[in-house]
């Protein structure tokens, strides 16, 4: 595929409600979109980096710099045949996986359109619907949280995930469990605890949680393995898993029993499939995480979630939970059975509302092939 143009945009999208985790509050997103034009087709990619380097070292401005200065020019100078060629094209750049995923995922979208197949089919997906859960941020009071859970369960969501941290954990789980003893419930600490909290974390076991996500350091396997030996509740790793090798190490060390796969965190579809396959072969279930994406990232998450081993409900939910207006058409909806029906249309399966994208754009840059000097 000849790359005719790469247009990078930053969009400012206010969230309908603030989203609070153990590392901070997000009120609106600064989202980078890549539009890659090739031979009359347009592929789109979304960068999942946060506004500040809290979830990971990458953030909106670092990703913008890496894409405009390095990755964009590298890609523009090549003619990739497949999304899977991007890892080789970008190999000189260390890390910066969310920046890489922004472009790689746009190439997968283009490839699916060129082949005239839905993206999920190109990825090897097997599901026509995906099971959905919600991730609920830290609230200012437990009654407020209970009201939100009631609404999400009524909407059909199959699993409730509660963001937690010291001071917003056991008491919260107690009240949720006493009201809803049988629901699929999990929690996500985003690294809010230390190994000295192990006794406190064992107290979570009575709540029959599906998993506790990333309780310890963002870059750790060893201490998670020590903690997992003491917990009945399965540990799920999110931040720690950057690639297939990390997944193999974590599984081998028994640092976790479940893996959360995020396209941006692992660097794009190729590596996400590799993590998925490694976990599948070793009997470790996976699910698709979310990063408060707009419709483009969400469409990519849906396609990924169709792979066989995505057997647990993910954090991929309806557009209307986040945005007054999503930038794709139709917007993403969830059925009363808590499922998203996978679009059969070629490529990402959702049209981009280019007029709305243009109105929300706060910076824009066209990237050209790298000058070959010397
Ligand atoms: O750890 O899964 C996480 C959002 C931002 C950063 C990290 C995480 C999250 C979520 C939200 O849990 C998932 C979503 O609804 O997109
Ligand atoms: Mg998480």
XYZ file of C-alpha atoms and ligand atoms in Angstrom:
391
model
C 0.000 0.000 0.000
C 1.442 3.347 -1.045
C 1.119 5.857 1.800
C -0.244 9.062 0.244
C -0.648 11.123 3.412
C -0.613 10.821 7.172
C -2.645 13.493 8.927
C -2.301 13.749 12.669
C -4.910 15.584 14.733
C -5.431 16.323 18.388
C -9.063 16.466 19.484
C -10.385 17.841 22.754
C -13.327 15.779 23.948
C -14.953 16.586 27.305
C -16.111 13.494 29.224
C -19.753 13.522 30.352
C -18.530 12.699 33.885
C -15.097 12.868 35.485
C -13.350 9.480 35.758
C -11.353 8.966 38.967
C -8.728 6.265 39.488
C -6.101 5.735 42.203
C -3.726 7.898 40.114
C -5.973 10.879 39.396
C -9.087 12.377 37.853
C -9.699 12.729 34.097
C -12.312 15.340 33.084
C -11.757 15.407 29.368
C -9.587 13.698 26.829
C -6.915 15.102 24.540
C -7.033 12.397 21.884
C -4.615 12.019 18.969
C -6.102 10.563 15.790
C -4.067 9.384 12.813
C -5.693 9.465 9.390
C -3.671 7.429 6.900
C -4.597 7.853 3.240
C -3.592 5.158 0.793
C -4.709 4.546 -2.794
C -8.149 6.106 -2.282
C -8.812 4.515 1.129
C -8.532 6.042 4.605
C -7.485 4.151 7.717
C -7.898 5.615 11.185
C -5.958 5.059 14.375
C -6.451 6.455 17.878
C -3.759 7.067 20.471
C -4.736 5.816 23.942
C -2.082 7.775 25.849
C -3.444 9.743 28.799
C -3.093 13.499 29.196
C -0.379 13.051 31.839
C 2.236 10.294 32.367
C 0.302 8.559 35.162
C -1.049 5.287 33.722
C 2.165 4.869 31.734
C 5.185 6.972 30.809
C 3.519 7.981 27.542
C 1.140 10.932 27.382
C -0.573 12.955 24.664
C 2.306 15.366 24.061
C 5.007 12.669 24.092
C 3.021 10.594 21.604
C 2.502 13.648 19.375
C 6.259 14.297 19.334
C 7.197 10.663 18.671
C 4.644 10.253 15.876
C 5.398 13.553 14.109
C 9.193 13.354 14.491
C 9.906 9.628 14.151
C 7.149 7.105 13.467
C 5.115 9.101 10.955
C 8.110 9.877 8.698
C 9.261 6.227 8.954
C 5.859 4.935 7.867
C 5.440 7.521 5.115
C 8.703 6.332 3.550
C 7.481 2.716 3.290
C 4.758 0.802 1.475
C 3.497 -1.641 4.102
C 1.457 -4.545 2.769
C 0.080 -5.468 6.180
C -0.516 -3.911 9.594
C 1.889 -6.583 10.785
C 4.748 -4.869 8.884
C 4.737 -1.890 11.255
C 6.762 -3.516 14.033
C 9.671 -3.892 11.596
C 9.226 -0.348 10.238
C 9.241 1.132 13.767
C 11.917 -1.144 15.260
C 14.527 1.616 15.749
C 12.223 3.405 18.207
C 12.270 2.008 21.736
C 9.068 1.799 23.760
C 6.435 4.430 22.882
C 3.996 1.627 22.225
C 0.848 3.795 22.354
C 2.351 6.066 19.711
C 3.244 3.036 17.551
C -0.224 1.513 17.957
C -1.833 4.728 16.678
C -0.269 4.202 13.244
C -0.168 0.398 13.157
C -3.884 0.130 13.895
C -4.678 2.577 11.072
C -2.758 0.292 8.681
C -4.767 -2.754 9.854
C -7.946 -0.743 9.230
C -6.689 0.121 5.721
C -5.719 -3.484 5.007
C -9.161 -4.762 6.006
C -10.804 -2.175 3.720
C -8.497 -3.115 0.847
C -9.407 -6.795 1.338
C -13.103 -5.850 1.689
C -13.444 -7.705 5.020
C -14.377 -6.606 8.522
C -11.331 -5.885 10.660
C -12.345 -8.657 13.099
C -12.069 -11.187 10.265
C -8.603 -9.967 9.279
C -7.544 -10.382 12.933
C -8.889 -13.938 13.072
C -11.905 -13.171 15.257
C -14.599 -15.779 15.879
C -17.372 -13.878 17.730
C -20.389 -12.038 16.333
C -21.106 -10.341 19.655
C -18.790 -9.389 22.494
C -19.637 -9.485 26.213
C -19.439 -6.093 27.941
C -18.639 -4.827 31.402
C -18.162 -1.352 32.858
C -15.282 0.210 34.772
C -16.613 2.530 37.481
C -14.393 5.284 38.824
C -13.972 6.238 42.470
C -17.041 8.235 43.590
C -17.494 10.808 46.342
C -19.738 8.465 48.358
C -20.823 4.820 48.457
C -24.544 5.621 47.901
C -23.564 7.450 44.698
C -21.645 4.388 43.528
C -24.556 2.070 44.357
C -26.909 4.215 42.269
C -24.513 4.011 39.313
C -24.167 0.219 39.637
C -27.947 -0.101 39.701
C -28.193 1.855 36.442
C -25.424 -0.131 34.703
C -26.891 -3.489 35.716
C -30.326 -2.357 34.508
C -28.701 -1.463 31.171
C -27.529 -5.096 30.911
C -23.786 -4.907 31.618
C -22.465 -8.349 32.549
C -19.641 -7.347 34.871
C -18.985 -4.431 37.211
C -15.385 -3.351 37.795
C -14.717 -0.970 40.665
C -11.695 1.282 40.744
C -10.190 0.981 44.221
C -7.426 2.348 46.440
C -6.662 2.312 50.179
C -9.731 3.875 51.832
C -12.020 2.992 48.887
C -12.023 -0.800 48.953
C -13.272 -3.218 51.647
C -16.152 -1.028 52.863
C -17.235 -0.438 49.279
C -17.097 -4.141 48.347
C -19.068 -5.008 51.515
C -21.940 -2.735 50.579
C -21.964 -3.740 46.916
C -21.888 -7.447 47.761
C -24.608 -7.188 50.404
C -26.891 -5.588 47.806
C -25.857 -7.753 44.805
C -24.457 -11.089 46.095
C -24.365 -12.811 42.709
C -23.065 -10.274 40.170
C -19.744 -10.623 38.362
C -17.632 -8.110 40.314
C -13.963 -7.172 40.013
C -11.667 -4.370 41.116
C -8.756 -2.408 39.644
C -6.154 -0.768 41.897
C -3.890 0.739 39.200
C -0.873 0.018 41.431
C -2.282 1.620 44.600
C -0.953 -1.036 47.020
C 2.405 -2.367 48.205
C 3.433 -5.820 49.336
C 3.125 -4.682 52.956
C -0.643 -4.404 52.235
C -0.832 -8.174 51.576
C -2.851 -8.883 54.737
C -5.300 -6.139 53.783
C -5.584 -7.527 50.234
C -6.316 -11.059 51.521
C -9.404 -9.524 53.142
C -10.731 -9.001 49.563
C -11.052 -12.793 49.177
C -14.414 -12.972 50.995
C -16.053 -10.809 48.298
C -15.646 -13.473 45.633
C -14.173 -11.020 43.132
C -13.592 -12.260 39.602
C -10.139 -10.659 39.835
C -8.065 -7.887 41.350
C -6.382 -5.908 38.605
C -2.816 -4.569 38.959
C -2.652 -4.281 42.766
C 1.127 -3.581 42.928
C 3.801 -1.674 40.976
C 3.090 -0.873 37.314
C 6.250 -2.647 36.124
C 6.320 -5.664 38.418
C 5.957 -9.441 37.992
C 7.936 -10.852 40.926
C 6.050 -9.257 43.817
C 2.712 -9.943 42.133
C 3.735 -13.619 42.100
C 4.476 -13.439 45.824
C 1.124 -11.771 46.427
C -0.806 -14.226 44.222
C 0.436 -17.115 46.415
C -1.370 -15.465 49.339
C -4.638 -14.579 47.557
C -7.504 -16.795 46.517
C -8.729 -13.980 44.244
C -7.048 -14.179 40.818
C -4.674 -11.329 39.998
C -5.113 -9.755 36.562
C -2.205 -7.768 35.139
C -2.788 -4.644 33.069
C 0.069 -2.072 33.271
C 2.809 -4.746 33.645
C 2.078 -6.518 30.342
C 3.804 -4.630 27.519
C 4.242 -7.484 25.041
C 4.166 -11.243 24.482
C 7.384 -11.812 26.398
C 5.932 -10.076 29.443
C 2.831 -12.267 29.192
C 5.019 -15.387 29.049
C 7.064 -14.236 32.054
C 3.968 -13.387 34.101
C 2.277 -16.690 33.280
C 5.441 -18.707 33.955
C 6.031 -16.930 37.283
C 2.340 -17.208 38.236
C 2.158 -13.434 38.718
C -1.422 -13.484 37.406
C -4.197 -15.852 36.325
C -5.902 -13.425 33.929
C -4.535 -10.827 31.485
C -6.058 -7.511 30.407
C -5.054 -6.688 26.814
C -5.017 -3.064 25.682
C -4.082 -2.268 22.108
C -2.149 0.883 22.959
C -0.310 -0.568 25.947
C 1.114 -3.464 23.889
C 1.846 -1.403 20.741
C -0.959 -2.379 18.377
C -2.905 -5.271 16.886
C 0.123 -7.489 16.032
C 1.396 -7.627 19.590
C -2.142 -7.835 21.030
C -2.743 -10.966 18.941
C 0.628 -12.372 20.102
C -0.290 -11.792 23.776
C -3.717 -13.327 23.149
C -2.203 -16.437 21.523
C 0.415 -16.916 24.258
C -2.315 -16.745 26.928
C -4.659 -19.036 24.956
C -1.988 -21.736 24.644
C -1.422 -21.633 28.410
C -5.051 -21.587 29.524
C -5.016 -17.972 30.743
C -8.202 -16.051 29.829
C -7.923 -12.477 28.545
C -10.273 -9.519 28.207
C -10.069 -6.187 26.432
C -9.323 -3.146 28.582
C -10.392 0.403 27.827
C -8.647 3.784 27.947
C -11.668 6.121 27.694
C -11.460 5.901 23.903
C -13.479 7.717 21.302
C -15.376 5.642 18.742
C -12.295 4.864 16.648
C -10.343 3.233 19.471
C -13.570 1.626 20.647
C -14.222 0.112 17.183
C -10.700 -1.344 17.246
C -11.297 -2.746 20.748
C -14.491 -4.425 19.524
C -12.668 -6.066 16.611
C -9.908 -7.330 18.933
C -12.456 -8.696 21.416
C -13.795 -11.109 18.783
C -10.703 -13.351 19.182
C -11.350 -16.721 20.782
C -9.628 -16.230 24.149
C -11.463 -12.962 24.976
C -13.773 -15.062 27.113
C -14.387 -12.585 29.946
C -16.466 -9.393 29.612
C -14.195 -6.449 28.792
C -14.223 -2.724 29.617
C -15.585 -1.892 26.147
C -18.952 -0.175 26.639
C -21.396 2.190 24.918
C -20.294 5.557 23.473
C -23.089 7.306 25.390
C -21.438 6.468 28.727
C -18.548 8.788 27.808
C -19.525 11.351 25.184
C -22.387 13.697 24.361
C -21.611 12.907 20.713
C -19.193 10.232 19.535
C -17.059 10.806 16.446
C -18.251 7.605 14.730
C -21.513 6.661 13.059
C -23.472 4.756 14.182
C -22.372 5.309 17.762
C -21.498 2.188 19.707
C -24.403 0.686 21.636
C -24.806 -2.215 24.041
C -27.844 -4.522 24.020
C -29.979 -5.321 27.074
C -28.070 -8.627 27.179
C -24.863 -6.645 27.743
C -23.382 -7.326 24.325
C -22.067 -5.317 21.387
C -23.000 -6.715 17.983
C -19.881 -6.726 15.809
C -20.274 -4.698 12.597
C -20.085 -6.794 9.411
C -18.936 -3.770 7.345
C -15.406 -3.776 5.855
C -12.609 -2.244 7.907
C -13.327 -0.816 11.363
C -17.081 -1.043 10.695
C -17.999 2.471 11.845
C -17.880 5.627 9.732
C -15.841 8.550 11.004
C -17.835 11.801 11.304
C -15.183 13.907 9.605
C -17.066 17.200 10.015
C -17.315 16.668 13.782
C -13.669 15.552 13.924
C -12.663 18.770 12.157
C -14.688 20.899 14.617
C -13.087 19.176 17.622
C -9.549 19.459 16.215
C -7.185 21.737 18.141
C -3.988 20.881 16.246
C -3.278 19.217 12.960
C -0.122 18.258 11.115
C 0.551 16.467 7.851
C 3.508 14.114 7.993
C 5.825 13.513 5.079
C 8.409 10.823 4.372
C 11.686 11.125 6.259
C 14.479 12.933 4.446
C 17.157 10.380 3.734
C 20.318 12.260 4.697
C 23.881 11.020 4.137
O -6.666 0.687 34.295
O -8.201 -0.067 33.048
C -7.566 0.903 33.487
C -9.090 4.174 32.193
C -7.956 4.944 32.041
C -6.738 4.410 32.398
C -6.655 3.100 32.887
C -7.786 2.318 33.027
C -9.024 2.889 32.698
C -10.296 2.196 32.869
C -11.438 2.712 32.045
O -10.491 1.326 33.694
C -11.949 1.752 31.068
C -12.887 2.440 30.113
O -14.051 2.578 30.450
O -12.448 2.833 28.997
Mg -6.545 -1.414 34.627
